[in-house]
JSON list of C-alpha atoms in Angstrom, two decimals:
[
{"chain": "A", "resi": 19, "resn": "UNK", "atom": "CA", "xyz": [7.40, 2.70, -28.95]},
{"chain": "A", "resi": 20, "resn": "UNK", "atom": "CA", "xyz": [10.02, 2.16, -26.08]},
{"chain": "A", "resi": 21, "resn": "UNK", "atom": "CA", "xyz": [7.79, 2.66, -22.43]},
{"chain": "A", "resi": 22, "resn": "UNK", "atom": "CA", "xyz": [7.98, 6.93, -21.59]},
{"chain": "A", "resi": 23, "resn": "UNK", "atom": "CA", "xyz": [8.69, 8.59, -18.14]},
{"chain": "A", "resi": 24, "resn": "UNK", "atom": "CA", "xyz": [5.50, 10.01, -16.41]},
{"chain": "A", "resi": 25, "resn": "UNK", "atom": "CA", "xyz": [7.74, 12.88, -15.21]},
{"chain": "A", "resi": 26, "resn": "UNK", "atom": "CA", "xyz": [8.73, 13.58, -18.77]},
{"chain": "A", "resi": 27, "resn": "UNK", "atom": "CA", "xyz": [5.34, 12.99, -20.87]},
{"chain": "A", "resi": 28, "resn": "UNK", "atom": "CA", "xyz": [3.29, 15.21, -18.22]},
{"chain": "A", "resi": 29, "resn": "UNK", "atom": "CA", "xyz": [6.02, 18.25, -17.88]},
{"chain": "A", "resi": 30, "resn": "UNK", "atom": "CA", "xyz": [6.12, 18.01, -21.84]},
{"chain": "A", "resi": 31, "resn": "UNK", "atom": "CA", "xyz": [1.76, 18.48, -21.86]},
{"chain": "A", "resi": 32, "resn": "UNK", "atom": "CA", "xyz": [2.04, 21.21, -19.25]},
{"chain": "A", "resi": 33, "resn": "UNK", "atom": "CA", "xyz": [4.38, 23.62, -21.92]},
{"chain": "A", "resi": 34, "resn": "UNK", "atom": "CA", "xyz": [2.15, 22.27, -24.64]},
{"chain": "A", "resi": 35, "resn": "UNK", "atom": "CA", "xyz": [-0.81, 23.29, -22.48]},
{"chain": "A", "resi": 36, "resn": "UNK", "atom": "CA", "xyz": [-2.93, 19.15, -23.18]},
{"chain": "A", "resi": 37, "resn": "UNK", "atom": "CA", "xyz": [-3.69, 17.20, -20.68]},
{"chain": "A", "resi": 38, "resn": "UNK", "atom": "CA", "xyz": [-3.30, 13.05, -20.97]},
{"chain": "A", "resi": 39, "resn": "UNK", "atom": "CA", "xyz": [-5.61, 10.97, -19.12]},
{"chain": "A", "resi": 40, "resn": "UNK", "atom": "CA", "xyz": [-4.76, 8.36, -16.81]},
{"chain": "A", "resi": 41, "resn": "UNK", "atom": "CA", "xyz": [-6.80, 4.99, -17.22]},
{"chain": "A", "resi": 42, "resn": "UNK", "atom": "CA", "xyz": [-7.31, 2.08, -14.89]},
{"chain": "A", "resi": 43, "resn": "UNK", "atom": "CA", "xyz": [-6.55, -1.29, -16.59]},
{"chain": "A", "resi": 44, "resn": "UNK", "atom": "CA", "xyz": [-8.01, -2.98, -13.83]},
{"chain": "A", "resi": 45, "resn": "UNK", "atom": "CA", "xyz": [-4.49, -4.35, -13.16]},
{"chain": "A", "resi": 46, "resn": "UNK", "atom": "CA", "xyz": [-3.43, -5.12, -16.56]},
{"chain": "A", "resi": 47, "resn": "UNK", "atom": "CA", "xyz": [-6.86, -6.64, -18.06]},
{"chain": "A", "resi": 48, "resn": "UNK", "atom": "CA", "xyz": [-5.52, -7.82, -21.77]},
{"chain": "A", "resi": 49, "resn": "UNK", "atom": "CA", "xyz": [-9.14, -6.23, -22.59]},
{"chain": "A", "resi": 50, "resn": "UNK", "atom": "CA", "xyz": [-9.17, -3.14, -21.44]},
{"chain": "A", "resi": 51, "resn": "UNK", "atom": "CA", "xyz": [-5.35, -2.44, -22.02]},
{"chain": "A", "resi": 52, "resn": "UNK", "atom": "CA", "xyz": [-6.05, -3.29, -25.54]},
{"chain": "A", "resi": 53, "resn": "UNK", "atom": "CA", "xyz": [-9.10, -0.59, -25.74]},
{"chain": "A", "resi": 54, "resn": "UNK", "atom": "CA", "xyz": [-7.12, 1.99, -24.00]},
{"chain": "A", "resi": 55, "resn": "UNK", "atom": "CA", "xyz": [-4.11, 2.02, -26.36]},
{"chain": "A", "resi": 56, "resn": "UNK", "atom": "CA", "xyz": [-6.55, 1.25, -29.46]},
{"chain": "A", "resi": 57, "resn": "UNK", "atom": "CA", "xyz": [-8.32, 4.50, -28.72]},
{"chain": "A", "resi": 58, "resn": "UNK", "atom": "CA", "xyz": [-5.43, 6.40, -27.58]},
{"chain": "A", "resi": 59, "resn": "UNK", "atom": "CA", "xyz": [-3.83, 5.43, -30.99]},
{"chain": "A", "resi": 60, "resn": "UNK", "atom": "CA", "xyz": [-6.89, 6.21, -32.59]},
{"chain": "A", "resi": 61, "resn": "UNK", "atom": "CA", "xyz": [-6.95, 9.86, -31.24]},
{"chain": "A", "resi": 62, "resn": "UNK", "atom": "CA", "xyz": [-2.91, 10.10, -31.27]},
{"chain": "A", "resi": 63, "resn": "UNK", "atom": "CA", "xyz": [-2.92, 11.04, -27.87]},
{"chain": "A", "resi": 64, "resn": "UNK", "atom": "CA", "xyz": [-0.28, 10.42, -25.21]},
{"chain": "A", "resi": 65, "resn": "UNK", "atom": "CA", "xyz": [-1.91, 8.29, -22.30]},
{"chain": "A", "resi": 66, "resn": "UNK", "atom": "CA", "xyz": [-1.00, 6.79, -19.22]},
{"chain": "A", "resi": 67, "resn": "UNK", "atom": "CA", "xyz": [-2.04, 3.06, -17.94]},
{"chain": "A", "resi": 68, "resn": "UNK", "atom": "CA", "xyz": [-3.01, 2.92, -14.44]},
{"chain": "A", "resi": 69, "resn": "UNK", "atom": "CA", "xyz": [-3.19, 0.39, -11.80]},
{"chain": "A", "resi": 70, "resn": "UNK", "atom": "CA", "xyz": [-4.78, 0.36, -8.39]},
{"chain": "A", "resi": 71, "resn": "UNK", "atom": "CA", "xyz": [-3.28, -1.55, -5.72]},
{"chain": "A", "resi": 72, "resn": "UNK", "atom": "CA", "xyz": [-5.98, -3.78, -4.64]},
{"chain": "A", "resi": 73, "resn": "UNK", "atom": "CA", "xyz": [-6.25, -4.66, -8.36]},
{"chain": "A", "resi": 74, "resn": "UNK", "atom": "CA", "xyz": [-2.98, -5.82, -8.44]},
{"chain": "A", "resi": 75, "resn": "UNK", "atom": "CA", "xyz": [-3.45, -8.34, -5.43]},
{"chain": "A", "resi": 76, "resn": "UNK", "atom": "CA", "xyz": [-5.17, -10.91, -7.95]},
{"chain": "A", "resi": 77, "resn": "UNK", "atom": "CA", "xyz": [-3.16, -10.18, -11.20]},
{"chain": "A", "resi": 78, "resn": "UNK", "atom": "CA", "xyz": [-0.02, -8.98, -9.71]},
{"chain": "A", "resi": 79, "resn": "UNK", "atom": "CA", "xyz": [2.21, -6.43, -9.63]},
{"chain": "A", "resi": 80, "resn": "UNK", "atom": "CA", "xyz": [4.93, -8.43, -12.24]},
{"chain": "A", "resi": 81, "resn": "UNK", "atom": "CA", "xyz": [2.09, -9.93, -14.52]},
{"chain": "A", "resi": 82, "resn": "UNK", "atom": "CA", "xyz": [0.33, -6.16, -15.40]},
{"chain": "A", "resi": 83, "resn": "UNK", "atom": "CA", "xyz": [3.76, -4.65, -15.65]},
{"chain": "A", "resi": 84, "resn": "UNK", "atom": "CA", "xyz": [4.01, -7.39, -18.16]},
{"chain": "A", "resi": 85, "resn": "UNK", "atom": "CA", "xyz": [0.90, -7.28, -20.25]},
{"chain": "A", "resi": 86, "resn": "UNK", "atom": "CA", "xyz": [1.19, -3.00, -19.96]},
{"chain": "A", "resi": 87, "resn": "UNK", "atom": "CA", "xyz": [4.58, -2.74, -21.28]},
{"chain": "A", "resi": 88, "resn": "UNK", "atom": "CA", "xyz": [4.08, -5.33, -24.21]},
{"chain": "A", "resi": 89, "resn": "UNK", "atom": "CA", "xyz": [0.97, -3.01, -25.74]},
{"chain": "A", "resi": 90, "resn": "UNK", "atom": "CA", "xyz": [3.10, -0.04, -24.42]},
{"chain": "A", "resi": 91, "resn": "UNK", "atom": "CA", "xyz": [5.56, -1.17, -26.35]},
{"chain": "A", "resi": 92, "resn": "UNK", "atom": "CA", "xyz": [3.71, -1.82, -29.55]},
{"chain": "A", "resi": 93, "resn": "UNK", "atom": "CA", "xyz": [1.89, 1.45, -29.35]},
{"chain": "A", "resi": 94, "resn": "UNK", "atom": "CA", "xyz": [2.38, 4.36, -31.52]},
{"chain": "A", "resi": 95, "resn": "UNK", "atom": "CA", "xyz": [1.95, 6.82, -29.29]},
{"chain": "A", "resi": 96, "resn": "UNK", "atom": "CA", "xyz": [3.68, 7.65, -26.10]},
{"chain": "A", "resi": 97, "resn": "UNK", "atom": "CA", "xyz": [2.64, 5.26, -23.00]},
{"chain": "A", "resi": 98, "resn": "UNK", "atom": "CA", "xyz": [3.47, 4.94, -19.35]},
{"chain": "A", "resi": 99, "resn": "UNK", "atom": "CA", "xyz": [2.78, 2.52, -16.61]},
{"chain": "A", "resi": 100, "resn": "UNK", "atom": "CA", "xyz": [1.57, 4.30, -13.40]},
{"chain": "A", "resi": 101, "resn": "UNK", "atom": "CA", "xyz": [0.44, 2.40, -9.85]},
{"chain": "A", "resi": 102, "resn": "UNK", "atom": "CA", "xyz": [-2.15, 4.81, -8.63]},
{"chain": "A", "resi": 103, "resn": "UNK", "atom": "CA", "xyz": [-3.05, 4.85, -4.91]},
{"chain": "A", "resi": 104, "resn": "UNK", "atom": "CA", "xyz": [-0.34, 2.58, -3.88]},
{"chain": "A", "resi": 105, "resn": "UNK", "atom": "CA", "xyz": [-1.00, 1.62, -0.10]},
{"chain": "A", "resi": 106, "resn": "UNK", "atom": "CA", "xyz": [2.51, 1.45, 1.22]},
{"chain": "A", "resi": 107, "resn": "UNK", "atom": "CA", "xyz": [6.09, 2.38, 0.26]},
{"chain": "A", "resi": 108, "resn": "UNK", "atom": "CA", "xyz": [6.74, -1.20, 0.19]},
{"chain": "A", "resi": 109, "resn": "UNK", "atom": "CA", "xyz": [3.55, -1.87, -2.90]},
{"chain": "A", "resi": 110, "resn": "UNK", "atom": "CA", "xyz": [5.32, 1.71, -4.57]},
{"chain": "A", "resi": 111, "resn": "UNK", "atom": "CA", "xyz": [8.69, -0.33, -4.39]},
{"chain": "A", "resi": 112, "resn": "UNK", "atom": "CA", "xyz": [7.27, -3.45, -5.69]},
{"chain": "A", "resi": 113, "resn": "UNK", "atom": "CA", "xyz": [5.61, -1.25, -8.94]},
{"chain": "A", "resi": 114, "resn": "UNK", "atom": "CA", "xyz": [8.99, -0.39, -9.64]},
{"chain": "A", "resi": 115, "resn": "UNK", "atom": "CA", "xyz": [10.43, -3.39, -9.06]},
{"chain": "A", "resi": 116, "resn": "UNK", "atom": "CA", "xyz": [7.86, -4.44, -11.72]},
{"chain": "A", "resi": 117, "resn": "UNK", "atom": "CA", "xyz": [8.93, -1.85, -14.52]},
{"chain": "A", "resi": 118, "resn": "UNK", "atom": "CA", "xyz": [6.10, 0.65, -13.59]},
{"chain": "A", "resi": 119, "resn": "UNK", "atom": "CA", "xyz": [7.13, 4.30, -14.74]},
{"chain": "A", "resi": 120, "resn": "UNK", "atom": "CA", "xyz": [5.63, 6.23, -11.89]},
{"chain": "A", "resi": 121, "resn": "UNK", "atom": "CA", "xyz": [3.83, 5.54, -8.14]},
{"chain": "A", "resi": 122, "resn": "UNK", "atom": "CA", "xyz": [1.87, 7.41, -6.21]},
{"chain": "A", "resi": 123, "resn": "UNK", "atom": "CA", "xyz": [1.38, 6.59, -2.75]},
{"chain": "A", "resi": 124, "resn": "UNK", "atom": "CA", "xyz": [-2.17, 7.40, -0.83]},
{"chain": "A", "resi": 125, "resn": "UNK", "atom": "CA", "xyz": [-1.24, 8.16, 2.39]},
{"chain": "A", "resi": 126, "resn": "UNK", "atom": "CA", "xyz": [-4.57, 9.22, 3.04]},
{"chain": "A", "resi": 127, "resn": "UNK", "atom": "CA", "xyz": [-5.39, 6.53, 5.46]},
{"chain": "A", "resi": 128, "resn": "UNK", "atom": "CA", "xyz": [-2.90, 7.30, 7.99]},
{"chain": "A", "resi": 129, "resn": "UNK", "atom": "CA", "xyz": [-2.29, 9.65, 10.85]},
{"chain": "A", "resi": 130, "resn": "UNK", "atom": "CA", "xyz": [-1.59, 13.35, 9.58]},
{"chain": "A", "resi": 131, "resn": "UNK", "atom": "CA", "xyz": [1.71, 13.02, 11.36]},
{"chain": "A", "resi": 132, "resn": "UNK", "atom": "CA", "xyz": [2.52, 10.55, 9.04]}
]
């Protein structure tokens, strides 16, 4: 199944009133991105692969794109890539640069001005 917008897959379980969890891959661990869409497939659920940042500084941001969107697109059910807790605007950009679905920057660091 062709990768699925965040935007898109969570508006669509808000009208259907489900939820889909988000799981960390620990940045695209063959392992654990294997288990995630294994179960997801097993409960034909929607689900969403998630990636921290600081995870990404050892696999990178290209490679778990990579391994993410190859089971995301063998999967069955619908799957997205997300970066979750992206430090900067610049790691956000990189995630898409990568062929990650969705960001989310944590700005939660920084001055409340900012």
């Amino acid at each position: 199944m062709p990768l699925v917008n965040t935007r898109e897959m969570v508006s669509q379980a808000g009208k259907k009133g489900y939820c889909i969890a988000q799981i960390n891959t620990n940045g695209g661990s063959y392992d654990l991105t294997r288990a995630i869409i294994e179960s997801a497939e097993e409960l034909r659920s929607p689900v969403i692969l998630g990636a921290y940042e600081a995870n990404l500084a050892y696999r990178g941001f290209e490679f778990a794109a990579m391994v993410m969107r190859w089971f995301a697109e063998q999967a069955s059910v619908p799957v997205a890539i997300h970066l979750d807790h992206g430090g900067s605007v610049k790691a956000c950009r990189r995630a898409m640069e990568a062929g990650f679905s969705s960001v989310m920057i944590d700005g939660s660091l920084l001055p409340i001005e900012e």
